[in-house]
CSV table of C-alpha atoms in Angstrom, one decimal:
chain,number,residue,atom,x,y,z
A,89,MET,CA,7.3,2.1,34.0
A,90,ALA,CA,11.0,3.2,33.4
A,91,SER,CA,11.7,4.5,30.1
A,92,ARG,CA,14.2,2.9,27.6
A,93,PHE,CA,15.4,6.4,26.7
A,94,PRO,CA,17.3,7.5,29.7
A,95,HIS,CA,18.6,10.8,28.2
A,96,SER,CA,15.1,11.8,27.2
A,97,SER,CA,13.3,15.2,28.0
A,98,ILE,CA,10.4,15.3,25.9
A,99,ASP,CA,6.8,15.2,27.0
A,100,SER,CA,4.9,14.0,23.9
A,101,VAL,CA,1.4,14.5,22.7
A,102,PRO,CA,0.1,11.6,20.5
A,103,LEU,CA,-2.1,13.8,18.0
A,104,VAL,CA,-1.6,14.3,14.5
A,105,GLY,CA,0.1,17.6,13.6
A,106,TYR,CA,1.6,17.8,17.0
A,107,LYS,CA,4.7,19.9,17.4
A,108,ALA,CA,7.6,18.4,19.3
A,109,HIS,CA,8.8,20.6,22.3
A,110,LYS,CA,11.4,20.2,24.8
A,111,LEU,CA,13.5,17.9,22.6
A,112,SER,CA,17.1,17.7,23.7
A,113,TYR,CA,20.2,16.6,22.2
A,114,VAL,CA,22.5,14.1,24.0
A,115,ASP,CA,25.4,16.2,25.4
A,116,ASP,CA,28.1,13.9,23.7
A,117,GLY,CA,26.8,15.0,20.5
A,118,ASN,CA,26.2,11.6,18.9
A,119,ARG,CA,22.4,11.2,18.7
A,120,PRO,CA,19.3,13.1,19.4
A,121,SER,CA,17.1,11.6,22.2
A,122,ALA,CA,13.5,10.2,21.7
A,123,GLY,CA,10.2,10.7,23.5
A,124,ARG,CA,10.0,9.5,27.1
A,125,ALA,CA,7.8,6.6,27.2
A,126,SER,CA,6.0,7.7,24.2
A,127,PRO,CA,4.7,5.5,21.3
A,128,ILE,CA,6.6,5.7,18.0
A,129,GLY,CA,3.5,7.0,16.4
A,130,SER,CA,3.5,10.2,18.3
A,131,ASP,CA,6.7,11.1,16.8
A,132,LEU,CA,6.0,10.7,13.2
A,133,PRO,CA,3.9,13.8,12.6
A,134,SER,CA,7.0,16.1,13.6
A,135,LEU,CA,9.3,13.9,11.3
A,136,TYR,CA,7.2,14.4,8.2
A,137,PHE,CA,6.0,18.0,8.8
A,138,TYR,CA,8.9,19.7,10.6
A,139,HIS,CA,11.9,18.2,9.2
A,140,ASP,CA,13.7,17.3,5.9
A,141,LEU,CA,12.3,14.0,5.5
A,142,LEU,CA,9.6,15.7,3.5
A,143,TRP,CA,11.9,15.8,0.6
A,144,ALA,CA,12.4,12.1,0.5
A,145,SER,CA,8.7,11.3,0.9
A,146,CYS,CA,7.7,13.8,-1.9
A,147,CYS,CA,10.5,12.5,-4.1
A,148,LYS,CA,9.5,8.8,-3.8
A,149,PHE,CA,5.7,9.6,-4.2
A,150,TYR,CA,6.3,11.6,-7.5
A,151,LEU,CA,8.5,8.9,-8.8
A,152,GLY,CA,6.0,6.3,-8.1
A,153,ALA,CA,3.1,8.7,-9.5
A,154,ILE,CA,5.1,9.1,-12.8
A,155,GLY,CA,5.8,5.5,-13.2
A,156,GLY,CA,2.4,4.4,-12.6
A,157,HIS,CA,1.0,6.9,-15.0
A,158,TYR,CA,3.2,6.1,-18.0
A,159,GLY,CA,4.4,2.8,-17.0
A,160,PHE,CA,8.0,2.3,-15.7
A,161,ALA,CA,9.4,1.2,-19.0
A,162,HIS,CA,7.5,4.0,-21.2
A,163,VAL,CA,8.3,7.3,-19.3
A,164,PRO,CA,8.5,9.7,-22.4
A,165,PHE,CA,11.9,11.6,-21.3
A,166,PHE,CA,13.6,8.1,-20.8
A,167,ASP,CA,12.4,7.0,-24.1
A,168,TRP,CA,13.8,10.1,-25.7
A,169,LEU,CA,17.1,9.3,-24.0
A,170,ARG,CA,17.0,5.9,-25.2
A,171,GLU,CA,16.4,6.7,-28.7
A,172,HIS,CA,18.9,9.7,-28.8
A,173,TYR,CA,21.7,7.8,-27.2
A,174,HIS,CA,20.9,4.4,-28.6
A,175,LEU,CA,20.4,2.8,-25.3
A,176,GLN,CA,19.1,-0.7,-25.0
A,177,ARG,CA,16.2,0.2,-22.3
A,178,ASN,CA,14.1,2.8,-20.8
A,179,HIS,CA,16.2,3.6,-17.6
A,180,PHE,CA,13.7,5.3,-15.5
A,181,ASP,CA,13.2,2.3,-13.2
A,182,ARG,CA,16.8,2.0,-12.6
A,183,VAL,CA,16.8,5.7,-11.6
A,184,GLY,CA,13.8,5.1,-9.4
A,185,HIS,CA,15.6,2.2,-7.6
A,186,PHE,CA,18.7,4.5,-7.2
A,187,ILE,CA,16.7,7.2,-5.7
A,188,GLN,CA,14.6,5.2,-3.6
A,189,GLY,CA,17.7,3.6,-2.0
A,190,ALA,CA,18.8,7.0,-1.1
A,191,ALA,CA,15.4,8.2,0.2
A,192,VAL,CA,14.9,5.1,2.1
A,193,THR,CA,18.3,5.3,3.8
A,194,MET,CA,17.9,8.9,5.0
A,195,VAL,CA,14.2,8.3,6.4
A,196,THR,CA,15.5,5.1,8.0
A,197,ARG,CA,18.6,6.8,9.5
A,198,GLU,CA,16.6,9.6,11.0
A,199,LEU,CA,13.9,7.3,12.5
A,200,LEU,CA,16.6,5.1,14.1
A,201,LEU,CA,18.3,8.4,15.6
A,202,ARG,CA,15.1,9.8,16.9
A,203,LEU,CA,13.2,6.8,18.0
A,204,THR,CA,15.9,4.3,19.4
A,205,PRO,CA,19.0,4.5,21.7
A,206,MET,CA,21.2,3.9,18.5
A,207,ARG,CA,24.0,6.4,18.1
A,208,ILE,CA,26.0,7.8,15.0
A,209,GLY,CA,28.6,5.3,14.0
A,210,TRP,CA,29.2,2.0,11.9
A,211,LEU,CA,26.5,0.0,13.7
A,212,LEU,CA,23.9,2.7,12.6
A,213,LYS,CA,25.3,2.6,8.9
A,214,GLY,CA,25.1,-1.2,9.0
A,215,TYR,CA,21.6,-1.2,10.2
A,216,VAL,CA,20.3,1.6,7.7
A,217,ILE,CA,21.9,-0.4,4.7
A,218,ALA,CA,20.5,-3.7,6.0
A,219,ILE,CA,17.0,-2.4,6.2
A,220,GLY,CA,17.2,-0.5,2.8
A,221,MET,CA,18.4,-3.8,1.3
A,222,ALA,CA,15.6,-6.0,3.0
A,223,LEU,CA,13.0,-3.6,1.6
A,224,SER,CA,14.5,-3.8,-1.9
A,225,MET,CA,14.8,-7.6,-1.9
A,226,SER,CA,11.2,-7.7,-0.5
A,227,TYR,CA,9.9,-5.8,-3.6
A,228,GLU,CA,12.0,-7.8,-5.9
A,229,LEU,CA,10.3,-11.0,-4.3
A,230,PHE,CA,7.0,-9.5,-4.7
A,231,GLU,CA,7.6,-8.9,-8.4
A,232,TRP,CA,8.7,-12.6,-8.6
A,233,ALA,CA,5.4,-13.6,-6.9
A,234,VAL,CA,3.4,-11.6,-9.5
A,235,ALA,CA,5.2,-13.2,-12.4
A,236,ALA,CA,4.8,-16.7,-10.9
A,237,LEU,CA,1.0,-16.2,-10.8
A,238,ARG,CA,1.0,-15.2,-14.3
A,239,LEU,CA,-1.3,-12.4,-13.8
A,240,PRO,CA,-2.3,-10.3,-17.1
A,241,MET,CA,-0.4,-7.2,-16.1
A,242,SER,CA,2.8,-9.1,-14.8
A,243,VAL,CA,4.9,-8.3,-17.7
A,244,GLU,CA,4.3,-4.6,-17.6
A,245,PHE,CA,4.6,-4.6,-13.8
A,246,ILE,CA,8.0,-6.4,-13.6
A,247,GLY,CA,9.3,-4.3,-16.4
A,248,MET,CA,12.4,-6.5,-17.1
A,249,GLN,CA,12.6,-5.1,-20.7
A,250,GLY,CA,14.4,-8.4,-21.6
A,251,ASP,CA,17.2,-7.9,-19.0
A,252,PHE,CA,17.8,-11.3,-17.4
A,253,TRP,CA,19.6,-9.5,-14.4
A,254,ASP,CA,16.9,-6.8,-13.9
A,255,ALA,CA,16.3,-7.7,-10.2
A,256,GLN,CA,19.9,-7.7,-9.5
A,257,TRP,CA,20.6,-4.6,-11.1
A,258,ASP,CA,17.6,-2.9,-9.3
A,259,MET,CA,19.0,-4.2,-5.8
A,260,PHE,CA,22.4,-2.9,-6.6
A,261,LEU,CA,21.4,0.6,-7.8
A,262,GLY,CA,19.3,0.8,-4.5
A,263,LEU,CA,22.6,-0.2,-2.6
A,264,LEU,CA,24.5,2.4,-4.7
A,265,GLY,CA,21.9,5.1,-3.9
A,266,SER,CA,22.1,4.1,-0.1
A,267,LEU,CA,25.9,4.2,0.0
A,268,LEU,CA,26.1,7.6,-1.6
A,269,ALA,CA,23.2,9.0,0.4
A,270,LEU,CA,25.3,8.0,3.7
A,271,VAL,CA,28.4,9.5,2.4
A,272,SER,CA,27.0,12.8,1.0
A,273,LEU,CA,23.9,13.6,3.3
A,274,SER,CA,24.6,12.2,6.7
A,275,HIS,CA,26.6,15.2,7.8
A,276,TYR,CA,23.9,17.6,6.6
A,277,GLN,CA,21.3,15.7,8.3
A,278,ASP,CA,23.2,15.5,11.6
A,279,GLU,CA,23.7,19.2,11.5
A,280,THR,CA,19.9,19.9,10.8
A,281,LEU,CA,18.9,17.6,13.6
A,282,ARG,CA,21.2,19.4,16.0
A,283,HIS,CA,19.9,22.8,15.0
A,284,GLU,CA,16.1,21.6,15.1
A,285,PHE,CA,16.8,20.2,18.7
A,286,SER,CA,18.7,23.2,20.0
A,287,ARG,CA,16.0,25.5,18.7
A,288,LEU,CA,13.0,23.4,20.2
A,289,ARG,CA,14.9,23.5,23.6
A,290,GLU,CA,14.7,27.2,23.9
């Protein structure tokens, strides 16, 4: 079967912890090549153990762990900020949505560059933002479903803190995080990918 990645030169091994080898970067400098006739899953270990996607995964995990431990509306440091600066709410969840937007954007961008024929450009940016917003919207719909079911923990889970526009603010901050990540981190990610692929080619 012909590969849908014509520029590829990788022989992949679908094992957990596998280290990619013979990776190449397309000569036009616009995107890394993906695995020849390889399942997406075989590339994931190298993404998470050999590249800077690790920071995004860890950041998202720790934010969720902190919010789950204290409750997103009751994280102590942000309670202190609210009292000290006379804020109307605990803003941990807002910061979390902003960082989530940035993290999901960079993870999605690298996955698209590695595993699809997509190249760097406006189409890639559009796809990355659309995927991030779709995930954000899906989470808000999930929160709405929990509220509609009137489950005992629904008020605490949703964490509106009296803000009628909480869902809209969450999605907006996710979008803002996504846009700022694209502007500030895309060049760094591209250079890191080029360096990694050049090293693995040797």
